[in-house]
């Protein structure tokens, strides 16, 4: 997705989601936060891999989650922002 190799890369890990903090989910005014999850993008591949590891360690189904994301994609930040 980084055609031409020019731009600011951002990394996406398939299957990696983050939930908003518990207090925001419980006491936030926005009801959508109660059930939502976020799909993070990272400026650093290492940060993505760290969060994948944390997600896997905290999961109750650790054995069903691979040690590494099944697919990591690289996007151009400007394409993400303007799409």
mmCIF file of N, CA and C in Angstrom:
data_model
loop_
_atom_site.group_PDB
_atom_site.id
_atom_site.type_symbol
_atom_site.label_atom_id
_atom_site.label_comp_id
_atom_site.label_asym_id
_atom_site.label_seq_id
_atom_site.Cartn_x
_atom_site.Cartn_y
_atom_site.Cartn_z
ATOM 1 N N UNK A 1 0.809 -1.201 0.000
ATOM 2 C CA UNK A 1 0.000 0.000 0.000
ATOM 3 C C UNK A 1 0.854 1.269 0.000
ATOM 4 N N UNK A 2 2.137 1.111 0.232
ATOM 5 C CA UNK A 2 3.054 2.257 0.196
ATOM 6 C C UNK A 2 3.659 2.332 -1.203
ATOM 7 N N UNK A 3 2.829 2.559 -2.202
ATOM 8 C CA UNK A 3 3.294 2.601 -3.585
ATOM 9 C C UNK A 3 4.295 3.733 -3.765
ATOM 10 N N UNK A 4 5.382 3.424 -4.427
ATOM 11 C CA UNK A 4 6.407 4.416 -4.678
ATOM 12 C C UNK A 4 7.364 4.618 -3.517
ATOM 13 N N UNK A 5 7.059 4.073 -2.347
ATOM 14 C CA UNK A 5 7.936 4.182 -1.189
ATOM 15 C C UNK A 5 8.058 5.587 -0.625
ATOM 16 N N UNK A 6 7.144 6.488 -0.990
ATOM 17 C CA UNK A 6 7.200 7.864 -0.503
ATOM 18 C C UNK A 6 6.013 8.100 0.426
ATOM 19 N N UNK A 7 6.267 8.682 1.575
ATOM 20 C CA UNK A 7 5.193 8.989 2.506
ATOM 21 C C UNK A 7 5.569 8.555 3.899
ATOM 22 N N UNK A 8 4.634 8.706 4.797
ATOM 23 C CA UNK A 8 4.835 8.333 6.191
ATOM 24 C C UNK A 8 4.107 7.014 6.437
ATOM 25 N N UNK A 9 4.844 5.930 6.699
ATOM 26 C CA UNK A 9 4.189 4.632 6.859
ATOM 27 C C UNK A 9 3.478 4.496 8.204
ATOM 28 N N UNK A 10 2.324 3.863 8.162
ATOM 29 C CA UNK A 10 1.621 3.459 9.376
ATOM 30 C C UNK A 10 1.315 1.971 9.234
ATOM 31 N N UNK A 11 1.390 1.253 10.339
ATOM 32 C CA UNK A 11 1.257 -0.199 10.346
ATOM 33 C C UNK A 11 -0.086 -0.609 10.942
ATOM 34 N N UNK A 12 -0.694 -1.615 10.317
ATOM 35 C CA UNK A 12 -1.972 -2.164 10.759
ATOM 36 C C UNK A 12 -1.795 -3.666 10.936
ATOM 37 N N UNK A 13 -2.203 -4.180 12.096
ATOM 38 C CA UNK A 13 -2.141 -5.616 12.354
ATOM 39 C C UNK A 13 -3.535 -6.212 12.319
ATOM 40 N N UNK A 14 -3.757 -7.139 11.387
ATOM 41 C CA UNK A 14 -5.072 -7.768 11.264
ATOM 42 C C UNK A 14 -5.438 -8.492 12.553
ATOM 43 N N UNK A 15 -6.609 -8.180 13.091
ATOM 44 C CA UNK A 15 -7.083 -8.823 14.306
ATOM 45 C C UNK A 15 -6.739 -8.079 15.586
ATOM 46 N N UNK A 16 -5.906 -7.050 15.488
ATOM 47 C CA UNK A 16 -5.523 -6.290 16.688
ATOM 48 C C UNK A 16 -6.561 -5.214 16.961
ATOM 49 N N UNK A 17 -7.182 -5.287 18.109
ATOM 50 C CA UNK A 17 -8.164 -4.278 18.520
ATOM 51 C C UNK A 17 -7.844 -3.833 19.939
ATOM 52 N N UNK A 18 -8.265 -2.638 20.247
ATOM 53 C CA UNK A 18 -8.092 -2.115 21.598
ATOM 54 C C UNK A 18 -9.447 -1.633 22.084
ATOM 55 N N UNK A 19 -9.703 -1.888 23.337
ATOM 56 C CA UNK A 19 -10.937 -1.409 23.949
ATOM 57 C C UNK A 19 -10.643 -0.119 24.699
ATOM 58 N N UNK A 20 -11.595 0.797 24.732
ATOM 59 C CA UNK A 20 -11.412 2.008 25.528
ATOM 60 C C UNK A 20 -11.212 1.645 26.998
ATOM 61 N N UNK A 21 -10.603 2.529 27.780
ATOM 62 C CA UNK A 21 -10.410 2.252 29.207
ATOM 63 C C UNK A 21 -11.734 1.904 29.900
ATOM 64 N N UNK A 22 -11.654 1.024 30.882
ATOM 65 C CA UNK A 22 -12.847 0.521 31.576
ATOM 66 C C UNK A 22 -13.683 1.660 32.157
ATOM 67 N N UNK A 23 -13.046 2.619 32.793
ATOM 68 C CA UNK A 23 -13.804 3.720 33.402
ATOM 69 C C UNK A 23 -14.569 4.522 32.365
ATOM 70 N N UNK A 24 -13.978 4.747 31.200
ATOM 71 C CA UNK A 24 -14.687 5.464 30.144
ATOM 72 C C UNK A 24 -15.862 4.649 29.638
ATOM 73 N N UNK A 25 -15.672 3.325 29.548
ATOM 74 C CA UNK A 25 -16.768 2.476 29.073
ATOM 75 C C UNK A 25 -17.911 2.453 30.077
ATOM 76 N N UNK A 26 -17.584 2.456 31.368
ATOM 77 C CA UNK A 26 -18.620 2.368 32.390
ATOM 78 C C UNK A 26 -19.309 3.703 32.665
ATOM 79 N N UNK A 27 -18.510 4.763 32.726
ATOM 80 C CA UNK A 27 -19.056 6.037 33.161
ATOM 81 C C UNK A 27 -19.107 7.105 32.077
ATOM 82 N N UNK A 28 -18.673 6.770 30.881
ATOM 83 C CA UNK A 28 -18.688 7.741 29.792
ATOM 84 C C UNK A 28 -20.100 8.079 29.369
ATOM 85 N N UNK A 29 -20.266 9.289 28.895
ATOM 86 C CA UNK A 29 -21.588 9.732 28.446
ATOM 87 C C UNK A 29 -21.962 9.100 27.111
ATOM 88 N N UNK A 30 -20.960 8.771 26.311
ATOM 89 C CA UNK A 30 -21.231 8.179 25.008
ATOM 90 C C UNK A 30 -21.537 6.690 25.167
ATOM 91 N N UNK A 31 -22.730 6.285 24.837
ATOM 92 C CA UNK A 31 -23.126 4.876 24.980
ATOM 93 C C UNK A 31 -22.405 3.984 23.978
ATOM 94 N N UNK A 32 -21.964 4.544 22.859
ATOM 95 C CA UNK A 32 -21.272 3.733 21.861
ATOM 96 C C UNK A 32 -19.976 3.154 22.419
ATOM 97 N N UNK A 33 -19.358 3.853 23.383
ATOM 98 C CA UNK A 33 -18.118 3.366 23.977
ATOM 99 C C UNK A 33 -18.317 2.049 24.719
ATOM 100 N N UNK A 34 -19.515 1.789 25.167
ATOM 101 C CA UNK A 34 -19.765 0.603 25.996
ATOM 102 C C UNK A 34 -19.449 -0.693 25.254
ATOM 103 N N UNK A 35 -19.670 -0.721 23.960
ATOM 104 C CA UNK A 35 -19.461 -1.955 23.209
ATOM 105 C C UNK A 35 -18.416 -1.814 22.112
ATOM 106 N N UNK A 36 -17.850 -0.654 21.956
ATOM 107 C CA UNK A 36 -16.953 -0.442 20.821
ATOM 108 C C UNK A 36 -15.536 -0.907 21.106
ATOM 109 N N UNK A 37 -14.819 -1.119 20.044
ATOM 110 C CA UNK A 37 -13.395 -1.377 20.124
ATOM 111 C C UNK A 37 -12.733 -0.536 19.038
ATOM 112 N N UNK A 38 -11.462 -0.269 19.212
ATOM 113 C CA UNK A 38 -10.735 0.594 18.294
ATOM 114 C C UNK A 38 -9.751 -0.221 17.472
ATOM 115 N N UNK A 39 -9.568 0.159 16.228
ATOM 116 C CA UNK A 39 -8.580 -0.466 15.371
ATOM 117 C C UNK A 39 -7.387 0.470 15.296
ATOM 118 N N UNK A 40 -6.308 0.147 15.988
ATOM 119 C CA UNK A 40 -5.173 1.072 16.041
ATOM 120 C C UNK A 40 -4.273 0.995 14.809
ATOM 121 N N UNK A 41 -3.665 2.126 14.496
ATOM 122 C CA UNK A 41 -2.609 2.219 13.501
ATOM 123 C C UNK A 41 -1.354 2.670 14.228
ATOM 124 N N UNK A 42 -0.202 2.194 13.792
ATOM 125 C CA UNK A 42 1.052 2.471 14.489
ATOM 126 C C UNK A 42 2.072 3.101 13.555
ATOM 127 N N UNK A 43 2.858 4.020 14.088
ATOM 128 C CA UNK A 43 3.970 4.595 13.353
ATOM 129 C C UNK A 43 5.192 3.685 13.430
ATOM 130 N N UNK A 44 5.171 2.730 14.341
ATOM 131 C CA UNK A 44 6.313 1.847 14.559
ATOM 132 C C UNK A 44 5.851 0.388 14.548
ATOM 133 N N UNK A 45 6.553 -0.435 13.763
ATOM 134 C CA UNK A 45 6.259 -1.864 13.728
ATOM 135 C C UNK A 45 6.470 -2.493 15.106
ATOM 136 N N UNK A 46 7.486 -2.035 15.808
ATOM 137 C CA UNK A 46 7.791 -2.572 17.136
ATOM 138 C C UNK A 46 6.653 -2.297 18.125
ATOM 139 N N UNK A 47 6.038 -1.117 18.040
ATOM 140 C CA UNK A 47 4.904 -0.806 18.917
ATOM 141 C C UNK A 47 3.721 -1.713 18.621
ATOM 142 N N UNK A 48 3.476 -1.978 17.352
ATOM 143 C CA UNK A 48 2.399 -2.890 16.969
ATOM 144 C C UNK A 48 2.641 -4.269 17.576
ATOM 145 N N UNK A 49 3.873 -4.763 17.428
ATOM 146 C CA UNK A 49 4.190 -6.092 17.951
ATOM 147 C C UNK A 49 4.094 -6.137 19.473
ATOM 148 N N UNK A 50 4.471 -5.062 20.156
ATOM 149 C CA UNK A 50 4.353 -5.005 21.622
ATOM 150 C C UNK A 50 2.882 -5.092 22.036
ATOM 151 N N UNK A 51 2.018 -4.320 21.370
ATOM 152 C CA UNK A 51 0.595 -4.355 21.720
ATOM 153 C C UNK A 51 -0.045 -5.694 21.377
ATOM 154 N N UNK A 52 0.420 -6.342 20.303
ATOM 155 C CA UNK A 52 -0.090 -7.678 19.969
ATOM 156 C C UNK A 52 0.240 -8.651 21.107
ATOM 157 N N UNK A 53 1.476 -8.569 21.576
ATOM 158 C CA UNK A 53 1.918 -9.447 22.657
ATOM 159 C C UNK A 53 1.096 -9.197 23.924
ATOM 160 N N UNK A 54 0.851 -7.936 24.255
ATOM 161 C CA UNK A 54 0.048 -7.581 25.434
ATOM 162 C C UNK A 54 -1.376 -8.100 25.268
ATOM 163 N N UNK A 55 -1.973 -7.896 24.088
ATOM 164 C CA UNK A 55 -3.335 -8.378 23.839
ATOM 165 C C UNK A 55 -3.402 -9.895 24.018
ATOM 166 N N UNK A 56 -2.407 -10.592 23.484
ATOM 167 C CA UNK A 56 -2.383 -12.054 23.583
ATOM 168 C C UNK A 56 -2.239 -12.508 25.036
ATOM 169 N N UNK A 57 -1.367 -11.852 25.791
ATOM 170 C CA UNK A 57 -1.150 -12.226 27.191
ATOM 171 C C UNK A 57 -2.391 -11.995 28.039
ATOM 172 N N UNK A 58 -3.148 -10.961 27.728
ATOM 173 C CA UNK A 58 -4.355 -10.640 28.521
ATOM 174 C C UNK A 58 -5.574 -11.444 28.107
ATOM 175 N N UNK A 59 -5.497 -12.103 26.978
ATOM 176 C CA UNK A 59 -6.637 -12.850 26.465
ATOM 177 C C UNK A 59 -6.872 -14.129 27.274
ATOM 178 N N UNK A 60 -8.135 -14.483 27.422
ATOM 179 C CA UNK A 60 -8.473 -15.738 28.084
ATOM 180 C C UNK A 60 -8.274 -16.922 27.133
ATOM 181 N N UNK A 61 -8.241 -16.633 25.831
ATOM 182 C CA UNK A 61 -8.051 -17.683 24.816
ATOM 183 C C UNK A 61 -6.666 -17.565 24.185
ATOM 184 N N UNK A 62 -5.666 -17.443 25.002
ATOM 185 C CA UNK A 62 -4.289 -17.220 24.555
ATOM 186 C C UNK A 62 -3.838 -18.243 23.515
ATOM 187 N N UNK A 63 -4.237 -19.481 23.685
ATOM 188 C CA UNK A 63 -3.787 -20.535 22.775
ATOM 189 C C UNK A 63 -4.435 -20.436 21.389
ATOM 190 N N UNK A 64 -5.487 -19.642 21.253
ATOM 191 C CA UNK A 64 -6.155 -19.478 19.963
ATOM 192 C C UNK A 64 -5.645 -18.261 19.194
ATOM 193 N N UNK A 65 -4.795 -17.455 19.831
ATOM 194 C CA UNK A 65 -4.251 -16.262 19.191
ATOM 195 C C UNK A 65 -2.801 -16.557 18.804
ATOM 196 N N UNK A 66 -2.453 -16.366 17.522
ATOM 197 C CA UNK A 66 -1.073 -16.642 17.108
ATOM 198 C C UNK A 66 -0.065 -15.728 17.802
ATOM 199 N N UNK A 67 1.168 -16.167 17.871
ATOM 200 C CA UNK A 67 2.209 -15.371 18.529
ATOM 201 C C UNK A 67 2.470 -14.068 17.789
ATOM 202 N N UNK A 68 2.279 -14.063 16.479
ATOM 203 C CA UNK A 68 2.457 -12.858 15.664
ATOM 204 C C UNK A 68 1.180 -12.607 14.886
ATOM 205 N N UNK A 69 0.895 -11.352 14.550
ATOM 206 C CA UNK A 69 -0.318 -11.069 13.766
ATOM 207 C C UNK A 69 -0.295 -11.849 12.451
ATOM 208 N N UNK A 70 -1.457 -12.349 12.016
ATOM 209 C CA UNK A 70 -1.492 -13.126 10.780
ATOM 210 C C UNK A 70 -1.119 -12.289 9.555
ATOM 211 N N UNK A 71 -1.385 -10.992 9.625
ATOM 212 C CA UNK A 71 -1.099 -10.129 8.486
ATOM 213 C C UNK A 71 -0.834 -8.723 9.001
ATOM 214 N N UNK A 72 0.291 -8.136 8.604
ATOM 215 C CA UNK A 72 0.605 -6.751 8.933
ATOM 216 C C UNK A 72 0.677 -5.988 7.627
ATOM 217 N N UNK A 73 -0.105 -4.925 7.539
ATOM 218 C CA UNK A 73 -0.124 -4.110 6.332
ATOM 219 C C UNK A 73 0.481 -2.745 6.630
ATOM 220 N N UNK A 74 1.078 -2.162 5.617
ATOM 221 C CA UNK A 74 1.678 -0.836 5.725
ATOM 222 C C UNK A 74 0.903 0.098 4.816
ATOM 223 N N UNK A 75 0.431 1.201 5.382
ATOM 224 C CA UNK A 75 -0.310 2.203 4.623
ATOM 225 C C UNK A 75 0.420 3.533 4.671
ATOM 226 N N UNK A 76 0.119 4.391 3.735
ATOM 227 C CA UNK A 76 0.627 5.743 3.721
ATOM 228 C C UNK A 76 -0.323 6.598 4.570
ATOM 229 N N UNK A 77 0.212 7.295 5.571
ATOM 230 C CA UNK A 77 -0.627 8.083 6.472
ATOM 231 C C UNK A 77 -1.506 9.072 5.722
ATOM 232 N N UNK A 78 -0.969 9.715 4.714
ATOM 233 C CA UNK A 78 -1.760 10.700 3.969
ATOM 234 C C UNK A 78 -2.950 10.032 3.269
ATOM 235 N N UNK A 79 -2.769 8.823 2.774
ATOM 236 C CA UNK A 79 -3.885 8.096 2.153
ATOM 237 C C UNK A 79 -4.950 7.739 3.187
ATOM 238 N N UNK A 80 -4.514 7.381 4.386
ATOM 239 C CA UNK A 80 -5.460 7.033 5.455
ATOM 240 C C UNK A 80 -6.260 8.259 5.873
ATOM 241 N N UNK A 81 -5.572 9.380 6.044
ATOM 242 C CA UNK A 81 -6.225 10.613 6.511
ATOM 243 C C UNK A 81 -7.196 11.158 5.480
ATOM 244 N N UNK A 82 -6.855 11.048 4.218
ATOM 245 C CA UNK A 82 -7.703 11.630 3.173
ATOM 246 C C UNK A 82 -8.772 10.685 2.635
ATOM 247 N N UNK A 83 -8.777 9.443 3.076
ATOM 248 C CA UNK A 83 -9.792 8.514 2.565
ATOM 249 C C UNK A 83 -11.039 8.513 3.410
#
